[in-house]
Amino acid sequence: MASDDIARLADALSKTHVGDGELSYKGLGLKLDDAESVEELVREIEHYTGLRALRLEGNTVGVDAARAIAKALQSKDLLQRCYWSDMFTGRLRSEIPTALRSLGGALMSAGARLTELDLSDNAFGPDGVKGIEQLLKSPSCHNLQELRLNNCGMGIGGGKILAEALIEGHRQSSEHGAPLKLRVFVAGRNRLENEGARALARAFQLIGSLEEVHMPQNGINHAGVMALASAMRHNPELRVLNFNDNTFTKRGTLAMAQALRHLRNVQVINFGDCLVRSEGAIALAAVLREGLPILKELNLSFGEITEAAALVVAQAVMDKSDMEKVDLNGRLTGSVCVAVTDDEGEPDDEDEEDDDDASDASDNCDEDNGEIVKENGTTREGDSPAKPQSPVRQHETNAPFIHIIHFQTNEELFPPPQVDASDPHNAADVLLKIAALYSEEPETKTAVLETIDAVLKKLLCGSAFQSYCFLSSLLVKMGLLKGEGRVKKASLVPGQLLCLEHAIQQEYFTGHHASLLHTFMSKNGGALESCSSASERLSSTLEKEPTNGKLAPF
C-alpha cells in the first residue's frame, strides 16, 4: 500500500466517531481492497472494548479486506448493530457473497446477538442473499429486530431465499424458547414481484411481531398484495405500512382494507402510486370510518381515484384527531387535490362498450309523472297504473324475482330473495332487479318497497366496510362510478331511483351512506339522464337537511 494511501486512511480514521459503543467509518469513501489497506481500521476494531455498533456504509470493501475485518470481529461478542449499507460500490457481483460470508461467519463465531442489520444499497442480487443466509438462520440473528435490505436487487429468487431463512430462524429461536421478533422490515426496490412477495408473506405471518413494513417499488400486483395483506392481519402491532409504487388494483386494495380492519395501531399508510382506484378508495374510506383510530398519515396519491372518491376519503378522515397528512394528489381538480384521470374513471378499452350500455338504458326507459314506461307495457302514458304481468311472463324476464310482489301474502310459497352481503356485486344486481318491478299501483309499490327495505337493512346495517363495498358496486352498476374490469351497467328505469329515494329516508340508510351517494350523483349526474325526473327527485331528497342532520352533505 502506497504511503500516501496510508496517510489518507490515517486521516480518515482520525475523523471516525467513537462513543456510546459505536465505531463509525460512515461516508468516508475509503477504498479497502486488501488486508494492508485496513490495518489501521482493524486495529481500531480490535482495541475497541465493548463494541456494540459498527458503521461501514459509504465505503467499498473487497474480499481480502472483508476477511481481515472479519478476523477482528471474531472477538466482538457484544456487537448488536451492523450498518453496512452501500459497502460494495465498484465491486464485482461475484465478490460480494464471499465478503458477506466472511463477515457473517465472524459474527457467528463471536456469538454476537444482532438487533439491527442494514445491508441496503448493495445491489448484490440473489447470490448476495445466499451470502447472509446462514447468518440469518443462526442464533446471531435470533434477537434481530430491524432488517434493512433496500435496493439490493434480490429478485424473486432472493426473496424466496430470504423468506426461508427467516422462517428457519424463527423455528430455531422458538425451539430455544425465544421466538424471533422482527419489528422493522425494509426491502424496497428489489423486484420481488408476486412470487417473492408470497414467500415473504409466509414468513411475516409466522413471525407476527412486525411494526414497520416497507416494500415500495417491487413490481407486486394484486396476487402478491393479497398474500401480504393476509400476513399483515397476523401482525397486530403494525404502525407503518409502505407499499408505494406497486399495483394493487381493486382486488389488492380490498384485501388490504380487510386487513386494516384488524389493525388498531397503524399510524402511517403509504399506498401512493399503487393504482388503488376509486372502488378501492371507497373501501379504505369505510375502514377509516370504523377503525384506524391513531392514523397520522395517509398517502393514496396517483392512484387513479376520481374526485368523488377522493372526497369520500377526505370526509372519512375528518374525525381523526391524530391525522397530520392526507395525500390525494395526482391532479388538481377545483380546490381539491386528488388523483383523477381524464374520463373520471379507470383508463381501459371499455369506454365504447359503456357508452353503448348508456344508450340502451336511454332507449329502454322513459317516465311520466314518476311512473315507469317500459317496453313490456307495465305502465304507459295516459294509462291507469296496471298490475304487473302474469308470473309466467315475469319468469321469462326476471326469473329469480318473479314472485317478489307476492311474498307478503304467501311467504311459504314465495319466499323473499336471499342476498349474500359478502358478494356486493351480486347484491347490487339483486337490488336493482327488485327495484325495476316498482309501480305506483298500491299493492305492487308496497311489496317492492318492503322488499327493498328488507334487503338494504341486511346490506347496510353491518360493518361500514360491508356497506361501502355494496354501495360502491351499486354505483358501478348505475354508471355513477367506472368499475374495474368488464362490468355491465344496468339499464336503469325510473322506479329504481324512486326506490332509492324511499331508502335514503329510512333509518338504516345513514348519513354516511347518503353522503356517499350524494357525492357521486353530484359529480356524475349525467349518467342518470335517461331517467331525469326520477334522478332530480332523488337528488332533491339527498340535498335536504332534516334537523337530525341525517342527509347532511359533504
Coordinates of C-alpha atoms in Angstrom, one line a residue:
M1 CA 0.0 0.0 0.0
A2 CA 1.5 3.4 -1.0
S3 CA 2.5 5.8 1.8
D4 CA 0.0 8.5 0.5
D5 CA -2.8 5.9 0.7
I6 CA -1.8 5.1 4.3
A7 CA -1.8 8.8 5.1
R8 CA -5.3 9.2 3.7
L9 CA -6.6 6.3 5.7
A10 CA -5.0 7.6 8.9
D11 CA -6.6 11.0 8.3
A12 CA -10.0 9.3 7.6
L13 CA -9.7 7.2 10.7
S14 CA -9.0 10.3 12.8
K15 CA -12.5 11.5 11.8
T16 CA -14.3 8.4 12.9
H17 CA -16.9 8.7 15.5
V18 CA -16.2 6.7 18.6
G19 CA -18.6 6.6 21.5
D20 CA -21.6 5.0 23.0
G21 CA -20.3 1.7 21.9
E22 CA -20.3 2.7 18.2
L23 CA -17.4 2.8 15.9
S24 CA -18.2 4.7 12.7
Y25 CA -16.5 5.0 9.3
K26 CA -19.6 6.2 7.7
G27 CA -19.3 8.0 4.4
L28 CA -15.5 8.3 4.4
G29 CA -15.3 6.9 0.8
L30 CA -12.5 4.5 1.7
K31 CA -11.4 2.0 -1.0
L32 CA -10.4 -1.0 1.0
D33 CA -9.1 -3.7 -1.3
D34 CA -6.8 -5.9 0.8
A35 CA -5.6 -6.7 4.3
E36 CA -3.0 -4.0 4.2
S37 CA -5.5 -1.3 3.3
V38 CA -7.5 -2.0 6.5
E39 CA -4.7 -2.4 9.0
E40 CA -5.5 0.7 10.9
L41 CA -9.2 0.1 10.8
V42 CA -8.7 -3.5 12.1
R43 CA -6.5 -2.2 14.9
E44 CA -9.2 0.2 16.0
I45 CA -11.8 -2.5 16.0
E46 CA -9.6 -4.9 18.0
H47 CA -8.8 -2.3 20.6
Y48 CA -12.4 -1.1 21.0
T49 CA -13.7 -2.7 24.2
G50 CA -17.5 -3.1 24.4
L51 CA -18.1 -2.6 20.6
R52 CA -21.9 -2.6 20.0
A53 CA -22.3 -0.9 16.7
L54 CA -20.1 -0.8 13.6
R55 CA -20.7 1.6 10.7
L56 CA -19.0 0.8 7.4
E57 CA -21.5 2.4 5.0
G58 CA -20.3 4.6 2.2
N59 CA -17.0 2.8 1.7
T60 CA -16.1 0.0 -0.7
V61 CA -14.8 -3.3 0.8
G62 CA -13.1 -6.0 -1.2
V63 CA -12.9 -9.7 -0.4
D64 CA -9.5 -9.7 1.3
A65 CA -10.3 -6.5 3.2
A66 CA -13.6 -8.1 4.4
R67 CA -11.7 -11.2 5.6
A68 CA -9.3 -9.0 7.6
I69 CA -12.2 -7.1 9.2
A70 CA -14.0 -10.4 9.9
K71 CA -11.0 -11.7 11.8
A72 CA -11.1 -8.6 14.0
L73 CA -14.8 -9.1 14.7
Q74 CA -14.4 -12.7 15.9
S75 CA -13.9 -11.5 19.5
K76 CA -16.7 -8.9 19.5
D77 CA -19.4 -10.8 21.2
L78 CA -21.3 -7.6 22.3
L79 CA -21.8 -6.4 18.8
Q80 CA -25.5 -5.7 18.1
R81 CA -25.8 -3.3 15.3
C82 CA -24.2 -3.6 11.8
Y83 CA -24.8 -0.7 9.5
W84 CA -23.2 -2.0 6.3
S85 CA -25.2 -0.3 3.5
D86 CA -23.5 0.9 0.3
M87 CA -20.4 -1.0 1.1
F88 CA -19.5 -2.7 -2.2
T89 CA -19.6 0.1 -4.8
G90 CA -17.5 -0.8 -7.8
R91 CA -17.0 -4.5 -6.7
L92 CA -17.8 -7.4 -8.9
R93 CA -21.1 -9.0 -8.0
S94 CA -19.3 -12.3 -7.6
E95 CA -17.1 -10.9 -4.8
I96 CA -19.9 -9.7 -2.6
P97 CA -21.3 -13.1 -1.4
T98 CA -17.8 -14.2 -0.4
A99 CA -17.2 -10.9 1.6
L100 CA -20.6 -11.3 3.3
R101 CA -20.0 -14.9 4.3
S102 CA -16.7 -13.8 5.9
L103 CA -18.3 -11.1 7.9
G104 CA -21.3 -13.2 8.8
G105 CA -19.2 -16.1 9.8
A106 CA -17.2 -13.8 12.2
L107 CA -20.4 -12.7 13.9
M108 CA -21.5 -16.2 14.4
S109 CA -18.0 -17.3 15.7
A110 CA -18.1 -14.4 18.1
G111 CA -21.5 -15.3 19.4
A112 CA -22.8 -11.8 18.7
R113 CA -26.5 -11.2 19.1
L114 CA -27.6 -8.7 16.4
T115 CA -30.6 -6.4 16.8
E116 CA -30.1 -4.4 13.7
L117 CA -28.7 -5.3 10.3
D118 CA -28.6 -2.9 7.4
L119 CA -27.3 -4.0 4.0
S120 CA -29.2 -1.6 1.8
D121 CA -27.9 -0.2 -1.5
N122 CA -25.5 -3.1 -2.1
A123 CA -27.1 -4.5 -5.3
F124 CA -25.9 -8.0 -4.5
G125 CA -28.8 -9.9 -6.1
P126 CA -30.0 -13.4 -5.1
D127 CA -26.4 -14.5 -4.6
G128 CA -25.9 -11.8 -2.1
V129 CA -28.8 -13.1 -0.1
K130 CA -27.1 -16.5 -0.1
G131 CA -24.2 -14.8 1.4
I132 CA -26.2 -13.8 4.5
E133 CA -28.5 -16.9 4.6
Q134 CA -26.6 -18.8 7.3
L135 CA -26.2 -15.7 9.4
L136 CA -30.0 -15.0 9.3
K137 CA -30.7 -18.6 10.4
S138 CA -28.1 -18.6 13.2
P139 CA -28.5 -17.6 16.8
S140 CA -26.7 -14.4 16.0
C141 CA -30.0 -13.2 14.4
H142 CA -32.5 -14.8 16.8
N143 CA -32.8 -11.4 18.5
L144 CA -32.9 -9.4 15.3
Q145 CA -35.4 -6.5 15.4
E146 CA -34.6 -4.5 12.3
L147 CA -33.6 -5.9 8.9
R148 CA -33.0 -3.4 6.1
L149 CA -32.3 -4.7 2.6
N150 CA -33.5 -1.7 0.5
N151 CA -32.3 -1.6 -3.2
C152 CA -30.4 -4.8 -3.2
G153 CA -31.8 -6.3 -6.4
M154 CA -32.8 -9.5 -4.7
G155 CA -35.3 -10.5 -7.3
I156 CA -37.8 -13.4 -6.9
G157 CA -35.1 -15.9 -6.1
G158 CA -33.5 -13.7 -3.4
G159 CA -36.9 -13.0 -1.9
K160 CA -37.6 -16.8 -1.6
I161 CA -34.2 -17.4 0.0
L162 CA -34.7 -14.6 2.4
A163 CA -38.1 -15.8 3.4
E164 CA -36.9 -19.4 4.0
A165 CA -34.0 -18.1 6.1
L166 CA -36.4 -16.0 8.3
I167 CA -38.8 -18.9 8.7
E168 CA -35.9 -21.2 9.7
G169 CA -34.6 -18.6 12.1
H170 CA -38.0 -18.3 13.7
R171 CA -38.2 -22.1 14.0
Q172 CA -34.9 -22.4 15.7
S173 CA -35.4 -19.5 18.0
S174 CA -38.8 -20.8 19.0
E175 CA -37.2 -24.1 20.0
H176 CA -35.0 -22.2 22.4
G177 CA -38.0 -20.5 23.9
A178 CA -37.4 -17.0 22.5
P179 CA -39.0 -16.7 19.0
L180 CA -37.6 -14.2 16.5
K181 CA -39.5 -10.9 17.0
L182 CA -38.6 -8.8 14.0
R183 CA -40.1 -5.3 14.2
V184 CA -38.8 -3.5 11.1
F185 CA -38.5 -4.9 7.6
V186 CA -37.3 -2.8 4.7
A187 CA -36.9 -4.3 1.2
G188 CA -37.9 -1.6 -1.3
R189 CA -36.7 -1.7 -5.0
N190 CA -35.9 -5.4 -5.1
R191 CA -38.0 -6.7 -8.0
L192 CA -39.6 -9.2 -5.6
E193 CA -42.8 -9.5 -7.7
N194 CA -45.6 -11.8 -6.7
E195 CA -43.6 -14.9 -6.0
G196 CA -41.1 -13.1 -3.8
A197 CA -44.0 -11.3 -2.0
R198 CA -45.9 -14.5 -1.4
A199 CA -42.8 -16.2 0.1
L200 CA -42.1 -13.3 2.4
A201 CA -45.8 -13.2 3.4
R202 CA -45.5 -16.7 4.8
A203 CA -42.6 -15.5 6.9
F204 CA -44.4 -12.4 8.1
Q205 CA -47.5 -14.4 9.1
L206 CA -45.3 -16.7 11.1
I207 CA -43.3 -14.0 12.8
G208 CA -46.3 -11.9 13.8
S209 CA -44.3 -9.1 15.5
L210 CA -43.8 -6.6 12.7
E211 CA -44.3 -2.9 13.4
E212 CA -43.0 -1.4 10.2
V213 CA -43.1 -2.9 6.7
H214 CA -41.5 -1.0 3.8
M215 CA -41.7 -2.7 0.4
P216 CA -42.1 0.0 -2.3
Q217 CA -41.3 -0.5 -6.0
N218 CA -41.2 -4.2 -6.1
G219 CA -43.4 -5.0 -9.1
I220 CA -46.0 -6.6 -7.0
N221 CA -49.6 -6.8 -8.3
H222 CA -52.9 -7.9 -6.7
A223 CA -51.9 -11.5 -6.2
G224 CA -48.9 -10.7 -4.2
V225 CA -50.6 -7.8 -2.4
M226 CA -53.4 -10.2 -1.3
A227 CA -50.9 -12.6 0.2
L228 CA -49.1 -9.7 2.0
A229 CA -52.5 -8.4 3.3
S230 CA -53.3 -11.7 4.8
A231 CA -50.0 -11.8 6.6
M232 CA -50.4 -8.2 7.9
R233 CA -53.5 -9.3 9.8
H234 CA -51.3 -11.5 11.9
N235 CA -49.1 -8.6 13.0
P236 CA -51.3 -6.6 15.4
E237 CA -48.6 -4.1 16.4
L238 CA -48.1 -2.7 12.8
R239 CA -47.6 1.0 12.8
V240 CA -46.2 1.7 9.4
L241 CA -47.2 0.1 6.1
N242 CA -45.4 1.3 3.0
F243 CA -46.2 -0.4 -0.3
N244 CA -45.7 2.7 -2.5
D245 CA -45.5 2.1 -6.3
N246 CA -46.8 -1.4 -6.5
T247 CA -50.0 -2.4 -8.4
F248 CA -52.9 -3.1 -6.1
T249 CA -56.0 -2.5 -8.3
K250 CA -59.4 -3.2 -6.8
R251 CA -58.7 -6.8 -5.6
G252 CA -55.4 -5.9 -3.8
T253 CA -56.9 -2.8 -2.2
L254 CA -59.9 -4.6 -0.9
A255 CA -57.6 -7.2 0.6
M256 CA -55.5 -4.5 2.3
A257 CA -58.7 -2.8 3.5
Q258 CA -59.9 -6.0 5.1
A259 CA -56.5 -6.4 6.8
L260 CA -56.5 -2.9 8.1
R261 CA -59.9 -3.5 9.8
H262 CA -58.0 -5.8 12.3
L263 CA -55.1 -3.4 13.0
R264 CA -55.6 -0.7 15.6
N265 CA -52.0 0.7 15.9
V266 CA -51.4 1.8 12.3
Q267 CA -50.1 5.4 12.1
V268 CA -48.7 5.6 8.6
I269 CA -50.2 4.1 5.4
N270 CA -48.4 4.7 2.1
F271 CA -50.3 3.3 -0.8
G272 CA -49.2 6.1 -3.2
D273 CA -48.9 5.2 -6.9
C274 CA -50.5 1.8 -6.2
L275 CA -53.5 2.1 -8.5
V276 CA -55.9 1.7 -5.7
R277 CA -58.6 3.2 -7.9
S278 CA -62.0 4.5 -6.8
E279 CA -63.6 1.3 -5.6
G280 CA -60.6 0.6 -3.5
A281 CA -60.5 4.1 -2.1
I282 CA -64.1 3.8 -1.1
A283 CA -63.3 0.5 0.8
L284 CA -60.4 2.3 2.5
A285 CA -62.8 5.1 3.5
A286 CA -65.0 2.6 5.2
V287 CA -62.1 1.3 7.2
L288 CA -61.2 4.8 8.1
R289 CA -64.7 5.4 9.5
E290 CA -64.8 2.3 11.7
G291 CA -61.1 1.8 12.6
L292 CA -57.5 3.1 12.5
P293 CA -58.0 5.3 15.5
I294 CA -54.5 6.8 15.7
L295 CA -53.7 7.1 12.0
K296 CA -51.4 10.1 11.3
E297 CA -50.5 9.9 7.6
L298 CA -52.4 8.5 4.6
N299 CA -51.0 8.5 1.1
L300 CA -53.2 7.5 -1.8
S301 CA -51.7 9.8 -4.4
F302 CA -51.5 9.0 -8.1
G303 CA -53.9 6.0 -7.6
E304 CA -56.5 6.8 -10.4
I305 CA -59.0 8.0 -7.8
T306 CA -61.9 10.1 -9.1
E307 CA -62.7 13.4 -7.4
A308 CA -65.9 12.0 -5.9
A309 CA -64.0 9.0 -4.4
A310 CA -61.3 11.4 -3.0
L311 CA -64.0 13.4 -1.3
V312 CA -65.4 10.3 0.3
V313 CA -61.9 9.5 1.7
A314 CA -61.4 13.1 2.8
Q315 CA -64.7 13.1 4.7
A316 CA -63.8 9.8 6.3
V317 CA -60.6 11.2 7.9
M318 CA -62.3 14.4 9.3
D319 CA -62.7 12.9 12.8
K320 CA -59.2 11.5 13.1
S321 CA -57.7 13.7 15.8
D322 CA -54.1 12.5 15.2
M323 CA -54.2 12.9 11.4
E324 CA -51.4 15.1 10.2
K325 CA -51.2 14.5 6.5
V326 CA -53.5 13.2 3.8
D327 CA -52.1 13.0 0.3
L328 CA -54.7 12.5 -2.5
N329 CA -52.6 14.4 -5.1
G330 CA -52.2 13.4 -8.7
R331 CA -54.0 16.2 -10.4
L332 CA -55.7 19.3 -9.2
T333 CA -59.5 19.5 -9.7
G334 CA -61.0 22.6 -8.4
S335 CA -59.7 23.3 -4.9
V336 CA -59.3 19.6 -4.0
C337 CA -56.0 17.8 -4.6
V338 CA -57.0 14.4 -5.9
A339 CA -55.7 11.9 -8.4
V340 CA -58.1 11.8 -11.4
T341 CA -58.0 10.6 -15.0
D342 CA -59.3 12.5 -17.9
D343 CA -62.5 10.5 -18.0
E344 CA -63.1 10.4 -14.2
G345 CA -62.6 6.6 -14.4
E346 CA -60.1 3.8 -14.9
P347 CA -58.4 4.0 -18.3
D348 CA -59.1 1.0 -20.4
D349 CA -60.7 0.0 -23.7
E350 CA -64.2 -0.4 -22.3
D351 CA -65.4 3.2 -22.9
E352 CA -67.2 2.5 -26.1
E353 CA -68.9 -0.5 -24.6
D354 CA -70.0 1.6 -21.6
D355 CA -71.3 4.3 -23.9
D356 CA -73.4 1.7 -25.7
D357 CA -74.8 0.5 -22.4
A358 CA -75.9 4.0 -21.5
S359 CA -77.6 4.3 -24.9
D360 CA -79.5 1.1 -24.3
A361 CA -80.7 2.4 -20.9
S362 CA -82.0 5.6 -22.6
D363 CA -83.9 3.5 -25.2
N364 CA -85.5 1.2 -22.7
C365 CA -87.0 3.7 -20.3
D366 CA -88.8 7.0 -20.0
E367 CA -91.1 8.4 -17.4
D368 CA -94.2 10.4 -16.9
N369 CA -95.2 11.9 -13.6
G370 CA -92.9 9.4 -11.8
E371 CA -94.4 6.3 -13.4
I372 CA -92.5 3.7 -15.3
V373 CA -92.8 3.4 -19.0
K374 CA -91.3 0.1 -20.1
E375 CA -91.3 -1.9 -23.3
N376 CA -93.3 -4.7 -21.8
G377 CA -96.2 -2.3 -21.3
T378 CA -96.4 -2.4 -17.5
T379 CA -97.3 1.3 -17.4
R380 CA -98.0 3.6 -20.4
E381 CA -98.5 7.3 -20.7
G382 CA -102.2 8.0 -20.1
D383 CA -103.0 4.6 -18.7
S384 CA -104.1 3.8 -15.2
P385 CA -101.4 2.0 -13.2
A386 CA -101.5 -1.6 -14.2
K387 CA -100.7 -4.6 -12.2
P388 CA -97.5 -6.5 -13.3
Q389 CA -97.7 -9.1 -16.0
S390 CA -98.5 -12.7 -15.2
P391 CA -95.9 -14.7 -13.2
V392 CA -95.2 -16.7 -16.4
R393 CA -94.2 -13.6 -18.4
Q394 CA -92.2 -12.3 -15.5
H395 CA -90.4 -15.6 -15.2
E396 CA -89.2 -15.1 -18.8
T397 CA -87.6 -11.7 -17.9
N398 CA -86.7 -11.8 -14.3
A399 CA -86.5 -15.4 -13.2
P400 CA -85.1 -15.1 -9.7
F401 CA -87.6 -12.4 -8.7
I402 CA -90.9 -13.3 -10.3
H403 CA -92.7 -13.6 -7.0
I404 CA -91.4 -10.6 -5.2
I405 CA -94.7 -8.8 -5.1
H406 CA -96.5 -11.8 -3.7
F407 CA -94.2 -12.9 -0.9
Q408 CA -96.0 -10.9 1.7
T409 CA -99.3 -12.8 1.2
N410 CA -97.8 -16.2 0.6
E411 CA -94.4 -16.3 2.1
E412 CA -94.3 -20.0 2.4
L413 CA -94.7 -20.5 -1.3
F414 CA -92.9 -17.4 -2.5
P415 CA -90.1 -16.5 0.0
P416 CA -88.2 -13.2 -0.3
P417 CA -84.9 -13.2 -2.2
Q418 CA -81.7 -14.3 -0.5
V419 CA -78.9 -11.7 -0.6
D420 CA -75.3 -12.6 0.3
A421 CA -73.7 -9.5 1.8
S422 CA -70.3 -10.9 1.1
D423 CA -71.0 -10.6 -2.6
P424 CA -71.6 -6.9 -3.1
H425 CA -71.7 -7.1 -6.9
N426 CA -74.5 -9.7 -6.9
A427 CA -76.3 -7.9 -4.1
A428 CA -76.4 -4.7 -6.1
D429 CA -77.7 -6.7 -9.1
V430 CA -80.4 -8.2 -6.9
L431 CA -81.5 -4.8 -5.5
L432 CA -81.7 -3.2 -8.9
K433 CA -83.8 -6.1 -10.3
I434 CA -86.2 -5.9 -7.4
A435 CA -86.5 -2.1 -7.8
A436 CA -87.1 -2.5 -11.5
L437 CA -90.5 -4.0 -10.6
Y438 CA -91.6 -0.8 -8.9
S439 CA -95.1 0.5 -9.8
E440 CA -97.4 3.2 -8.5
E441 CA -100.1 0.5 -8.2
P442 CA -100.5 0.4 -4.3
E443 CA -100.1 -3.3 -3.8
T444 CA -97.1 -3.6 -6.0
K445 CA -95.5 -0.4 -4.6
T446 CA -95.9 -1.6 -1.0
A447 CA -94.5 -5.1 -1.7
V448 CA -91.5 -3.8 -3.7
L449 CA -90.6 -1.1 -1.1
E450 CA -90.9 -3.5 1.8
T451 CA -88.6 -5.9 0.0
I452 CA -86.2 -3.1 -0.7
D453 CA -86.2 -2.3 3.0
A454 CA -85.5 -5.9 4.0
V455 CA -82.7 -6.2 1.5
L456 CA -81.0 -2.9 2.4
K457 CA -81.3 -3.5 6.1
K458 CA -79.2 -6.6 5.7
L459 CA -76.7 -4.9 3.4
L460 CA -76.3 -1.6 5.2
C461 CA -76.6 -2.5 8.9
G462 CA -73.4 -4.5 9.1
S463 CA -69.9 -3.1 9.1
A464 CA -69.0 0.1 7.3
F465 CA -66.7 -2.0 5.1
Q466 CA -69.6 -4.2 4.0
S467 CA -72.0 -1.4 3.4
Y468 CA -69.4 0.7 1.5
C469 CA -68.4 -2.2 -0.7
F470 CA -72.1 -2.8 -1.6
L471 CA -72.7 0.9 -2.3
S472 CA -69.6 1.0 -4.4
S473 CA -70.9 -1.9 -6.5
L474 CA -74.3 -0.3 -6.8
L475 CA -72.7 3.0 -8.1
V476 CA -70.8 0.9 -10.7
K477 CA -74.0 -0.8 -11.8
M478 CA -75.8 2.5 -12.0
G479 CA -73.0 4.1 -14.1
L480 CA -72.0 6.6 -11.5
L481 CA -68.6 5.1 -11.0
K482 CA -66.3 3.4 -13.5
G483 CA -65.7 -0.1 -12.3
E484 CA -62.7 -2.3 -12.8
G485 CA -62.9 -5.0 -15.4
R486 CA -65.8 -5.6 -17.7
V487 CA -68.8 -4.8 -15.5
K488 CA -72.0 -4.4 -17.5
K489 CA -74.0 -1.4 -16.3
A490 CA -77.7 -1.9 -15.6
S491 CA -80.3 -0.4 -17.9
L492 CA -81.9 1.9 -15.4
V493 CA -85.6 2.6 -15.1
P494 CA -87.1 5.4 -13.0
G495 CA -88.5 3.0 -10.5
Q496 CA -85.0 2.0 -9.3
L497 CA -84.2 5.7 -8.5
L498 CA -87.6 6.1 -6.8
C499 CA -86.8 3.1 -4.6
L500 CA -83.5 4.7 -3.7
E501 CA -85.3 7.9 -2.8
H502 CA -87.5 5.9 -0.4
A503 CA -84.5 4.1 1.0
I504 CA -82.4 7.2 1.9
Q505 CA -85.2 8.4 4.1
Q506 CA -85.1 5.2 6.3
E507 CA -83.1 4.7 9.5
Y508 CA -80.9 2.0 8.0
F509 CA -79.6 4.5 5.4
T510 CA -77.2 6.5 7.5
G511 CA -75.9 10.0 6.8
H512 CA -72.6 8.5 5.7
H513 CA -74.3 6.3 3.1
A514 CA -76.4 9.2 1.9
S515 CA -73.4 11.4 1.6
L516 CA -71.5 8.9 -0.4
L517 CA -74.5 8.6 -2.9
H518 CA -74.9 12.3 -3.0
T519 CA -71.2 12.9 -3.8
F520 CA -71.2 10.6 -6.8
M521 CA -74.5 11.9 -8.1
S522 CA -73.4 15.5 -7.8
K523 CA -70.2 14.7 -9.7
N524 CA -71.6 12.2 -12.3
G525 CA -75.3 13.0 -12.5
G526 CA -75.2 12.9 -16.3
A527 CA -75.1 9.1 -16.1
L528 CA -78.8 9.2 -15.0
E529 CA -80.1 11.5 -17.8
S530 CA -82.3 8.7 -19.2
C531 CA -84.4 8.9 -16.0
S532 CA -84.1 12.6 -15.5
S533 CA -87.2 13.2 -13.5
A534 CA -86.6 10.4 -11.0
S535 CA -83.0 11.5 -10.8
E536 CA -83.9 15.0 -9.9
R537 CA -86.3 13.8 -7.3
L538 CA -83.6 11.6 -5.7
S539 CA -81.1 14.4 -5.8
S540 CA -83.6 16.8 -4.2
T541 CA -84.2 14.4 -1.4
L542 CA -80.5 13.9 -0.9
E543 CA -79.9 17.6 -0.6
K544 CA -82.5 18.1 2.1
E545 CA -81.1 18.6 5.6
P546 CA -83.5 17.4 8.3
T547 CA -83.0 18.5 11.8
N548 CA -81.2 15.3 12.7
G549 CA -78.6 16.0 10.1
K550 CA -79.1 12.6 8.5
L551 CA -78.6 13.8 5.0
A552 CA -76.0 16.5 5.7
P553 CA -73.9 16.8 2.5
F554 CA -70.1 16.9 2.3

